XYZ file of C-alpha atoms in Angstrom:
95
model
C 34.277 15.359 -76.219
C 33.983 12.117 -74.320
C 35.246 8.813 -75.655
C 32.613 6.701 -77.388
C 30.481 4.768 -74.907
C 30.886 7.270 -72.056
C 28.418 9.812 -70.710
C 28.591 12.290 -67.855
C 26.051 14.176 -65.815
C 26.404 16.679 -63.009
C 24.113 18.422 -60.555
C 24.641 21.138 -57.968
C 22.676 20.713 -54.773
C 22.165 22.731 -51.623
C 21.242 21.228 -48.275
C 21.314 21.818 -44.536
C 23.454 19.233 -42.707
C 21.790 17.544 -39.741
C 24.787 18.496 -37.584
C 24.541 22.206 -38.529
C 20.952 22.964 -39.582
C 21.651 26.667 -40.155
C 24.523 25.958 -42.572
C 23.727 26.171 -46.284
C 26.036 23.482 -47.695
C 26.778 23.318 -51.415
C 27.811 20.140 -53.214
C 28.261 18.940 -56.760
C 27.495 15.375 -57.752
C 28.908 13.958 -60.953
C 28.170 10.610 -62.584
C 30.511 9.166 -65.187
C 28.837 6.202 -66.867
C 29.599 3.684 -69.554
C 26.992 2.459 -72.032
C 27.953 -1.121 -71.106
C 29.590 -2.593 -67.985
C 33.338 -3.146 -68.274
C 35.794 -5.567 -66.724
C 38.609 -3.019 -67.183
C 38.650 -0.567 -64.293
C 40.950 0.708 -61.570
C 40.829 3.234 -58.751
C 43.021 5.198 -56.391
C 41.853 5.680 -52.807
C 43.018 7.680 -49.824
C 45.367 5.986 -47.371
C 43.788 7.921 -44.516
C 43.410 5.872 -41.312
C 39.759 6.980 -41.085
C 38.308 6.772 -44.611
C 34.748 7.891 -45.188
C 31.933 5.505 -46.011
C 32.098 6.264 -49.767
C 35.746 5.147 -49.746
C 34.900 1.957 -47.852
C 32.097 1.154 -50.307
C 34.265 2.097 -53.292
C 37.043 -0.228 -52.160
C 34.539 -3.060 -51.745
C 33.330 -2.453 -55.307
C 36.825 -3.269 -56.562
C 35.976 -6.932 -55.849
C 33.123 -6.818 -58.384
C 33.624 -8.341 -61.842
C 32.361 -5.298 -63.737
C 31.756 -1.600 -63.270
C 29.438 0.685 -65.231
C 29.421 4.024 -63.423
C 31.184 6.161 -60.852
C 29.466 8.709 -58.601
C 31.696 11.550 -57.447
C 30.888 14.138 -54.808
C 32.947 17.112 -53.820
C 33.186 19.399 -50.814
C 31.424 17.215 -48.215
C 33.002 13.993 -46.958
C 31.120 13.435 -43.665
C 33.648 10.859 -42.535
C 32.235 10.771 -39.002
C 28.570 10.934 -39.870
C 27.295 9.680 -36.514
C 24.855 7.364 -38.264
C 24.521 3.886 -36.686
C 25.870 2.277 -39.863
C 28.647 4.848 -40.107
C 27.312 6.123 -43.412
C 28.018 2.854 -45.228
C 24.315 2.064 -45.632
C 23.734 5.539 -47.079
C 26.641 5.109 -49.481
C 25.407 1.654 -50.497
C 21.979 3.114 -51.280
C 23.585 5.368 -53.894
C 25.181 2.391 -55.619
């Protein structure tokens, strides 16, 4: 059971990456959400020299006053996405 005020949802998706159109990639997305925004939150991030766009966006979110949800993906990081914005714009669109 989740603590009061929390909810969680998950979805499994399948897609073909632009870089490898014949590959059938599998990914799970999970959202952990609070009923109300909170001022009490913390995070741990990779110390990798080349963090992916979701890490860059996540770190920037630490400057916000409140947080209400976290989106988690697994399996696919796409650190070097090749997109002109480096994937940051795509990550921002999910926030």
